PDB file of C-alpha atoms in Angstrom:
ATOM      1  CA  ASN A  14     -25.860 137.361 188.516  1.00 53.00           C
ATOM      2  CA  ALA A  15     -23.522 139.436 186.412  1.00 72.00           C
ATOM      3  CA  GLY A  16     -20.779 137.646 184.536  1.00 91.00           C
ATOM      4  CA  VAL A  17     -17.126 138.598 184.371  1.00 95.00           C
ATOM      5  CA  MET A  18     -16.979 142.296 183.534  1.00 96.00           C
ATOM      6  CA  GLN A  19     -14.102 143.743 181.564  1.00 97.00           C
ATOM      7  CA  ASN A  20     -13.456 147.335 180.618  1.00 96.00           C
ATOM      8  CA  PRO A  21     -12.731 149.030 178.461  1.00 97.00           C
ATOM      9  CA  ARG A  22     -14.003 146.802 175.662  1.00 96.00           C
ATOM     10  CA  HIS A  23     -11.863 148.688 173.161  1.00 97.00           C
ATOM     11  CA  LEU A  24      -8.747 150.706 173.834  1.00 97.00           C
ATOM     12  CA  VAL A  25      -6.524 152.572 171.401  1.00 98.00           C
ATOM     13  CA  ARG A  26      -3.068 153.664 172.457  1.00 97.00           C
ATOM     14  CA  ARG A  27      -0.069 155.151 170.695  1.00 97.00           C
ATOM     15  CA  ARG A  28       3.330 153.512 171.002  1.00 97.00           C
ATOM     16  CA  GLY A  29       4.948 154.344 174.329  1.00 97.00           C
ATOM     17  CA  GLN A  30       1.717 154.996 176.199  1.00 98.00           C
ATOM     18  CA  GLU A  31       0.308 152.904 179.034  1.00 98.00           C
ATOM     19  CA  ALA A  32      -2.699 150.609 178.831  1.00 98.00           C
ATOM     20  CA  ARG A  33      -4.766 149.597 181.855  1.00 98.00           C
ATOM     21  CA  LEU A  34      -7.310 146.843 181.528  1.00 98.00           C
ATOM     22  CA  ARG A  35      -9.760 146.087 184.301  1.00 98.00           C
ATOM     23  CA  CYS A  36     -11.575 142.914 185.267  1.00 97.00           C
ATOM     24  CA  SER A  37     -14.270 142.380 187.853  1.00 97.00           C
ATOM     25  CA  PRO A  38     -14.769 138.665 188.510  1.00 95.00           C
ATOM     26  CA  MET A  39     -18.120 137.042 188.978  1.00 93.00           C
ATOM     27  CA  LYS A  40     -19.652 137.481 192.408  1.00 90.00           C
ATOM     28  CA  GLY A  41     -18.156 134.989 194.831  1.00 87.00           C
ATOM     29  CA  HIS A  42     -15.134 134.250 192.654  1.00 89.00           C
ATOM     30  CA  SER A  43     -11.747 134.924 194.173  1.00 88.00           C
ATOM     31  CA  HIS A  44      -9.525 133.526 191.397  1.00 91.00           C
ATOM     32  CA  VAL A  45      -8.695 135.623 188.339  1.00 94.00           C
ATOM     33  CA  TYR A  46      -6.802 134.657 185.187  1.00 94.00           C
ATOM     34  CA  TRP A  47      -5.612 136.818 182.311  1.00 96.00           C
ATOM     35  CA  TYR A  48      -5.194 135.472 178.773  1.00 96.00           C
ATOM     36  CA  ARG A  49      -4.057 137.118 175.550  1.00 96.00           C
ATOM     37  CA  GLN A  50      -5.465 136.242 172.136  1.00 93.00           C
ATOM     38  CA  LEU A  51      -3.706 137.277 168.982  1.00 88.00           C
ATOM     39  CA  PRO A  52      -5.643 137.297 165.681  1.00 79.00           C
ATOM     40  CA  GLU A  53      -6.306 133.780 164.379  1.00 74.00           C
ATOM     41  CA  GLU A  54      -4.638 132.232 167.428  1.00 78.00           C
ATOM     42  CA  GLY A  55      -5.721 130.538 170.604  1.00 82.00           C
ATOM     43  CA  LEU A  56      -5.609 132.057 174.041  1.00 90.00           C
ATOM     44  CA  LYS A  57      -2.277 132.218 175.803  1.00 92.00           C
ATOM     45  CA  PHE A  58      -2.174 132.132 179.599  1.00 91.00           C
ATOM     46  CA  MET A  59      -0.541 135.160 181.165  1.00 94.00           C
ATOM     47  CA  VAL A  60      -1.148 135.290 184.910  1.00 94.00           C
ATOM     48  CA  TYR A  61      -3.247 133.792 187.708  1.00 92.00           C
ATOM     49  CA  LEU A  62      -4.119 135.848 190.773  1.00 93.00           C
ATOM     50  CA  GLN A  63      -6.030 135.554 193.984  1.00 91.00           C
ATOM     51  CA  LYS A  64      -6.865 138.517 196.157  1.00 89.00           C
ATOM     52  CA  GLU A  65      -3.634 140.401 196.883  1.00 89.00           C
ATOM     53  CA  ASN A  66      -1.501 137.516 195.566  1.00 92.00           C
ATOM     54  CA  ILE A  67       0.050 136.560 192.269  1.00 93.00           C
ATOM     55  CA  ILE A  68      -0.100 132.756 192.145  1.00 90.00           C
ATOM     56  CA  ASP A  69       1.411 132.059 188.723  1.00 89.00           C
ATOM     57  CA  GLU A  70       2.846 134.624 186.321  1.00 91.00           C
ATOM     58  CA  SER A  71       4.726 132.184 184.132  1.00 89.00           C
ATOM     59  CA  GLY A  72       3.014 133.475 180.973  1.00 90.00           C
ATOM     60  CA  MET A  73       3.679 137.153 181.578  1.00 93.00           C
ATOM     61  CA  PRO A  74       6.336 138.931 179.566  1.00 93.00           C
ATOM     62  CA  LYS A  75       9.155 139.869 181.934  1.00 90.00           C
ATOM     63  CA  GLU A  76       9.098 143.549 181.070  1.00 94.00           C
ATOM     64  CA  ARG A  77       6.376 146.183 180.746  1.00 97.00           C
ATOM     65  CA  PHE A  78       3.551 143.906 181.908  1.00 97.00           C
ATOM     66  CA  SER A  79       2.184 143.727 185.440  1.00 97.00           C
ATOM     67  CA  ALA A  80      -1.002 142.533 187.106  1.00 97.00           C
ATOM     68  CA  GLU A  81      -2.658 143.017 190.436  1.00 96.00           C
ATOM     69  CA  PHE A  82      -5.837 141.951 192.209  1.00 95.00           C
ATOM     70  CA  PRO A  83      -6.247 144.188 195.244  1.00 93.00           C
ATOM     71  CA  LYS A  84      -8.329 143.420 198.296  1.00 90.00           C
ATOM     72  CA  GLU A  85     -10.945 145.863 197.066  1.00 90.00           C
ATOM     73  CA  GLY A  86     -11.740 146.581 193.442  1.00 92.00           C
ATOM     74  CA  PRO A  87     -11.093 144.922 190.117  1.00 95.00           C
ATOM     75  CA  SER A  88      -8.027 143.113 188.863  1.00 97.00           C
ATOM     76  CA  ILE A  89      -5.822 145.316 186.689  1.00 98.00           C
ATOM     77  CA  LEU A  90      -3.553 144.273 183.830  1.00 98.00           C
ATOM     78  CA  ARG A  91      -1.106 147.064 183.133  1.00 98.00           C
ATOM     79  CA  ILE A  92       1.029 147.369 180.027  1.00 98.00           C
ATOM     80  CA  GLN A  93       3.636 150.099 180.070  1.00 97.00           C
ATOM     81  CA  GLN A  94       5.225 151.657 176.980  1.00 97.00           C
ATOM     82  CA  VAL A  95       3.022 149.724 174.607  1.00 97.00           C
ATOM     83  CA  VAL A  96       4.355 148.536 171.263  1.00 96.00           C
ATOM     84  CA  ARG A  97       2.454 147.448 168.146  1.00 94.00           C
ATOM     85  CA  GLY A  98       3.002 143.792 169.040  1.00 93.00           C
ATOM     86  CA  ASP A  99       0.863 144.290 172.161  1.00 95.00           C
ATOM     87  CA  SER A 100      -2.214 144.728 169.954  1.00 96.00           C
ATOM     88  CA  ALA A 101      -4.463 141.822 170.892  1.00 96.00           C
ATOM     89  CA  ALA A 102      -7.616 140.843 172.733  1.00 96.00           C
ATOM     90  CA  TYR A 103      -7.042 140.407 176.452  1.00 97.00           C
ATOM     91  CA  PHE A 104      -9.457 138.124 178.234  1.00 97.00           C
ATOM     92  CA  CYS A 105     -10.048 137.799 181.918  1.00 96.00           C
ATOM     93  CA  ALA A 106     -11.562 134.692 183.482  1.00 95.00           C
ATOM     94  CA  SER A 107     -12.624 133.932 187.021  1.00 93.00           C
ATOM     95  CA  SER A 108     -13.390 130.793 189.006  1.00 89.00           C
ATOM     96  CA  PRO A 109     -14.768 130.141 192.461  1.00 84.00           C
ATOM     97  CA  LEU A 110     -12.249 127.455 193.299  1.00 75.00           C
ATOM     98  CA  THR A 111      -8.683 126.506 192.547  1.00 65.00           C
ATOM     99  CA  THR A 112      -9.887 123.802 190.202  1.00 66.00           C
ATOM    100  CA  GLY A 113     -13.232 125.184 189.133  1.00 71.00           C
ATOM    101  CA  GLU A 114     -14.591 126.028 185.724  1.00 83.00           C
ATOM    102  CA  LEU A 115     -13.256 129.245 184.204  1.00 88.00           C
ATOM    103  CA  PHE A 116     -15.812 131.863 183.191  1.00 91.00           C
ATOM    104  CA  PHE A 117     -14.538 134.355 180.634  1.00 94.00           C
ATOM    105  CA  GLY A 118     -15.365 137.987 180.125  1.00 95.00           C
ATOM    106  CA  GLU A 119     -15.965 139.479 176.687  1.00 95.00           C
ATOM    107  CA  GLY A 120     -12.432 140.773 176.419  1.00 96.00           C
ATOM    108  CA  SER A 121     -10.645 144.077 176.014  1.00 97.00           C
ATOM    109  CA  ARG A 122      -9.326 144.747 172.530  1.00 96.00           C
ATOM    110  CA  LEU A 123      -6.157 146.800 172.554  1.00 97.00           C
ATOM    111  CA  THR A 124      -4.972 148.511 169.405  1.00 97.00           C
ATOM    112  CA  VAL A 125      -1.563 150.167 169.407  1.00 97.00           C
ATOM    113  CA  LEU A 126      -1.039 152.741 166.675  1.00 95.00           C
TER     114      LEU A 126
ATOM    115  CA  GLN B  14       5.847 125.328 172.370  1.00 65.00           C
ATOM    116  CA  GLN B  15       2.215 124.525 171.672  1.00 73.00           C
ATOM    117  CA  GLN B  16       1.052 122.285 174.523  1.00 87.00           C
ATOM    118  CA  VAL B  17      -2.203 121.372 172.801  1.00 93.00           C
ATOM    119  CA  LYS B  18      -2.354 120.842 169.046  1.00 95.00           C
ATOM    120  CA  GLN B  19      -5.712 121.319 167.320  1.00 96.00           C
ATOM    121  CA  SER B  20      -6.929 120.523 163.819  1.00 96.00           C
ATOM    122  CA  PRO B  21      -8.357 121.419 161.408  1.00 96.00           C
ATOM    123  CA  GLN B  22      -7.868 125.172 161.391  1.00 94.00           C
ATOM    124  CA  SER B  23     -11.186 125.630 159.593  1.00 96.00           C
ATOM    125  CA  LEU B  24     -14.114 123.391 158.789  1.00 97.00           C
ATOM    126  CA  ILE B  25     -17.138 123.741 156.560  1.00 98.00           C
ATOM    127  CA  VAL B  26     -20.050 121.382 157.154  1.00 98.00           C
ATOM    128  CA  GLN B  27     -23.508 121.096 155.634  1.00 97.00           C
ATOM    129  CA  LYS B  28     -26.476 121.616 157.905  1.00 97.00           C
ATOM    130  CA  GLY B  29     -27.349 118.292 159.507  1.00 97.00           C
ATOM    131  CA  GLY B  30     -23.854 116.918 159.085  1.00 97.00           C
ATOM    132  CA  ILE B  31     -21.298 115.891 161.710  1.00 98.00           C
ATOM    133  CA  SER B  32     -18.496 118.286 162.648  1.00 98.00           C
ATOM    134  CA  ILE B  33     -15.339 116.691 164.048  1.00 98.00           C
ATOM    135  CA  ILE B  34     -12.469 118.611 165.622  1.00 98.00           C
ATOM    136  CA  ASN B  35      -9.357 116.897 166.928  1.00 98.00           C
ATOM    137  CA  CYS B  36      -6.814 117.742 169.601  1.00 97.00           C
ATOM    138  CA  ALA B  37      -3.626 116.122 170.861  1.00 97.00           C
ATOM    139  CA  TYR B  38      -1.464 116.779 173.891  1.00 95.00           C
ATOM    140  CA  GLU B  39       1.851 115.608 175.295  1.00 90.00           C
ATOM    141  CA  ASN B  40       1.760 116.362 179.001  1.00 89.00           C
ATOM    142  CA  THR B  41       0.369 113.362 180.874  1.00 88.00           C
ATOM    143  CA  ALA B  42      -0.144 115.534 183.959  1.00 87.00           C
ATOM    144  CA  PHE B  43      -3.108 117.268 182.305  1.00 90.00           C
ATOM    145  CA  ASP B  44      -6.237 116.274 184.208  1.00 87.00           C
ATOM    146  CA  TYR B  45      -9.134 118.188 182.660  1.00 90.00           C
ATOM    147  CA  PHE B  46     -10.017 118.771 179.012  1.00 94.00           C
ATOM    148  CA  PRO B  47     -12.668 121.392 178.214  1.00 94.00           C
ATOM    149  CA  TRP B  48     -13.968 122.651 174.904  1.00 96.00           C
ATOM    150  CA  TYR B  49     -14.861 126.298 174.509  1.00 95.00           C
ATOM    151  CA  GLN B  50     -17.074 127.974 171.911  1.00 96.00           C
ATOM    152  CA  GLN B  51     -16.379 131.550 170.874  1.00 94.00           C
ATOM    153  CA  PHE B  52     -18.548 133.796 168.725  1.00 94.00           C
ATOM    154  CA  PRO B  53     -17.020 136.877 167.050  1.00 90.00           C
ATOM    155  CA  GLY B  54     -16.491 139.718 169.492  1.00 87.00           C
ATOM    156  CA  LYS B  55     -17.351 137.554 172.483  1.00 90.00           C
ATOM    157  CA  GLY B  56     -15.426 135.693 175.136  1.00 91.00           C
ATOM    158  CA  PRO B  57     -15.034 131.904 175.088  1.00 93.00           C
ATOM    159  CA  ALA B  58     -17.833 129.967 176.776  1.00 93.00           C
ATOM    160  CA  LEU B  59     -17.493 126.469 178.160  1.00 92.00           C
ATOM    161  CA  LEU B  60     -19.276 123.951 175.964  1.00 95.00           C
ATOM    162  CA  ILE B  61     -18.414 120.556 177.425  1.00 95.00           C
ATOM    163  CA  ALA B  62     -15.520 119.043 179.381  1.00 94.00           C
ATOM    164  CA  ILE B  63     -14.088 115.625 180.198  1.00 93.00           C
ATOM    165  CA  ARG B  64     -11.662 114.097 182.669  1.00 90.00           C
ATOM    166  CA  PRO B  65      -9.157 111.406 181.654  1.00 88.00           C
ATOM    167  CA  ASP B  66     -10.877 108.612 183.560  1.00 90.00           C
ATOM    168  CA  VAL B  67     -13.782 108.683 181.087  1.00 92.00           C
ATOM    169  CA  SER B  68     -13.590 107.768 177.387  1.00 94.00           C
ATOM    170  CA  GLU B  69     -16.685 109.603 176.212  1.00 96.00           C
ATOM    171  CA  LYS B  70     -19.046 112.306 177.376  1.00 96.00           C
ATOM    172  CA  LYS B  71     -22.203 113.401 175.628  1.00 96.00           C
ATOM    173  CA  GLU B  72     -24.314 116.489 176.188  1.00 95.00           C
ATOM    174  CA  GLY B  73     -27.099 116.946 173.683  1.00 96.00           C
ATOM    175  CA  ARG B  74     -25.591 117.162 170.197  1.00 97.00           C
ATOM    176  CA  PHE B  75     -22.053 117.532 171.533  1.00 97.00           C
ATOM    177  CA  THR B  76     -19.795 114.562 172.342  1.00 97.00           C
ATOM    178  CA  ILE B  77     -16.198 114.410 173.509  1.00 96.00           C
ATOM    179  CA  SER B  78     -14.234 111.260 172.733  1.00 96.00           C
ATOM    180  CA  PHE B  79     -11.084 110.786 174.788  1.00 96.00           C
ATOM    181  CA  ASN B  80      -8.222 108.389 174.055  1.00 95.00           C
ATOM    182  CA  LYS B  81      -5.838 108.469 177.010  1.00 93.00           C
ATOM    183  CA  SER B  82      -3.243 106.098 175.540  1.00 93.00           C
ATOM    184  CA  ALA B  83      -3.005 108.119 172.322  1.00 95.00           C
ATOM    185  CA  LYS B  84      -3.226 111.427 174.211  1.00 95.00           C
ATOM    186  CA  GLN B  85      -5.940 112.624 171.879  1.00 96.00           C
ATOM    187  CA  PHE B  86      -9.459 113.927 172.276  1.00 97.00           C
ATOM    188  CA  SER B  87     -12.050 115.127 169.856  1.00 98.00           C
ATOM    189  CA  LEU B  88     -15.307 117.062 169.713  1.00 98.00           C
ATOM    190  CA  HIS B  89     -18.187 115.745 167.621  1.00 98.00           C
ATOM    191  CA  ILE B  90     -21.134 117.993 166.830  1.00 98.00           C
ATOM    192  CA  MET B  91     -24.052 115.935 165.556  1.00 97.00           C
ATOM    193  CA  ASP B  92     -26.766 117.416 163.349  1.00 97.00           C
ATOM    194  CA  SER B  93     -24.714 120.595 162.919  1.00 98.00           C
ATOM    195  CA  GLN B  94     -26.748 123.808 162.645  1.00 97.00           C
ATOM    196  CA  PRO B  95     -25.913 127.254 161.220  1.00 97.00           C
ATOM    197  CA  GLY B  96     -26.090 128.578 164.790  1.00 97.00           C
ATOM    198  CA  ASP B  97     -23.134 126.346 165.632  1.00 97.00           C
ATOM    199  CA  SER B  98     -20.927 128.451 163.355  1.00 97.00           C
ATOM    200  CA  ALA B  99     -18.231 129.736 165.698  1.00 97.00           C
ATOM    201  CA  THR B 100     -14.622 129.136 166.667  1.00 95.00           C
ATOM    202  CA  TYR B 101     -14.020 126.119 168.874  1.00 97.00           C
ATOM    203  CA  PHE B 102     -11.050 125.752 171.188  1.00 95.00           C
ATOM    204  CA  CYS B 103      -9.902 122.648 172.966  1.00 96.00           C
ATOM    205  CA  ALA B 104      -7.908 123.112 176.149  1.00 94.00           C
ATOM    206  CA  ALA B 105      -6.123 121.189 178.860  1.00 93.00           C
ATOM    207  CA  ARG B 106      -5.555 122.095 182.464  1.00 89.00           C
ATOM    208  CA  GLY B 107      -2.022 122.328 183.786  1.00 74.00           C
ATOM    209  CA  GLN B 108      -0.400 120.475 186.620  1.00 63.00           C
ATOM    210  CA  THR B 109      -2.214 119.551 189.798  1.00 56.00           C
ATOM    211  CA  GLY B 110      -2.812 122.598 191.949  1.00 56.00           C
ATOM    212  CA  ALA B 111      -2.910 124.991 189.015  1.00 64.00           C
ATOM    213  CA  ASN B 112      -6.020 125.991 187.155  1.00 72.00           C
ATOM    214  CA  ASN B 113      -4.580 127.730 184.114  1.00 80.00           C
ATOM    215  CA  LEU B 114      -5.659 126.287 180.795  1.00 87.00           C
ATOM    216  CA  PHE B 115      -3.502 125.605 177.737  1.00 89.00           C
ATOM    217  CA  PHE B 116      -5.544 126.245 174.606  1.00 91.00           C
ATOM    218  CA  GLY B 117      -5.368 124.864 171.106  1.00 93.00           C
ATOM    219  CA  THR B 118      -5.184 127.319 168.224  1.00 92.00           C
ATOM    220  CA  GLY B 119      -8.878 127.057 167.420  1.00 94.00           C
ATOM    221  CA  THR B 120     -11.095 125.713 164.636  1.00 96.00           C
ATOM    222  CA  ARG B 121     -13.382 128.045 162.750  1.00 96.00           C
ATOM    223  CA  LEU B 122     -16.546 126.094 161.981  1.00 98.00           C
ATOM    224  CA  THR B 123     -18.967 127.227 159.324  1.00 98.00           C
ATOM    225  CA  VAL B 124     -22.234 125.342 158.939  1.00 98.00           C
ATOM    226  CA  ILE B 125     -23.888 126.098 155.628  1.00 97.00           C
ATOM    227  CA  PRO B 126     -27.672 125.756 155.187  1.00 92.00           C
TER     228      PRO B 126
END
């Protein structure tokens, strides 16, 4: 049973470009969460999605960031017009239930030059 | 603001010793307190978790102590081994009906032989 799959594992972008990070949850999981981890810091909640619905986006920056979890395919975290401060590790987690254990992927490390 | 405060930031323990990491929270609506272990370049993995109706939970060498009145909880690693060297994060789950976790800032544990 494959775990949470994230890709790309490493992404380099220049300032002003777009970054797209993908997350495929574990089989049978319909709840997806995105977290951001800055160097030497803990994980900060960004957004919680179920299929075709954003449940809680209270941790998402208001501009440039968006997330989706379509009926078919992976969840996508999209960052438009990236800036150096967006450089971080972005982790996706999934759970089978609203209050179930979160299983994390190995993260996507974004570097903005 | 930081919803969950964690200390120490780093910890060095001799092999066979006891590692103790502490966390404190303010929000009494938190209802689930997991600890995650993260190795470099990997995603966090659930280690052990506790609910506020229990004061202690033990799984192998790992024990969580929970003090509801003080709003504090701690992780004890008995007989610490070099393989335990990792970053440990405490977390707390948000309000009822939500599953997003608020993480502490992490403790980097080094167990020296």
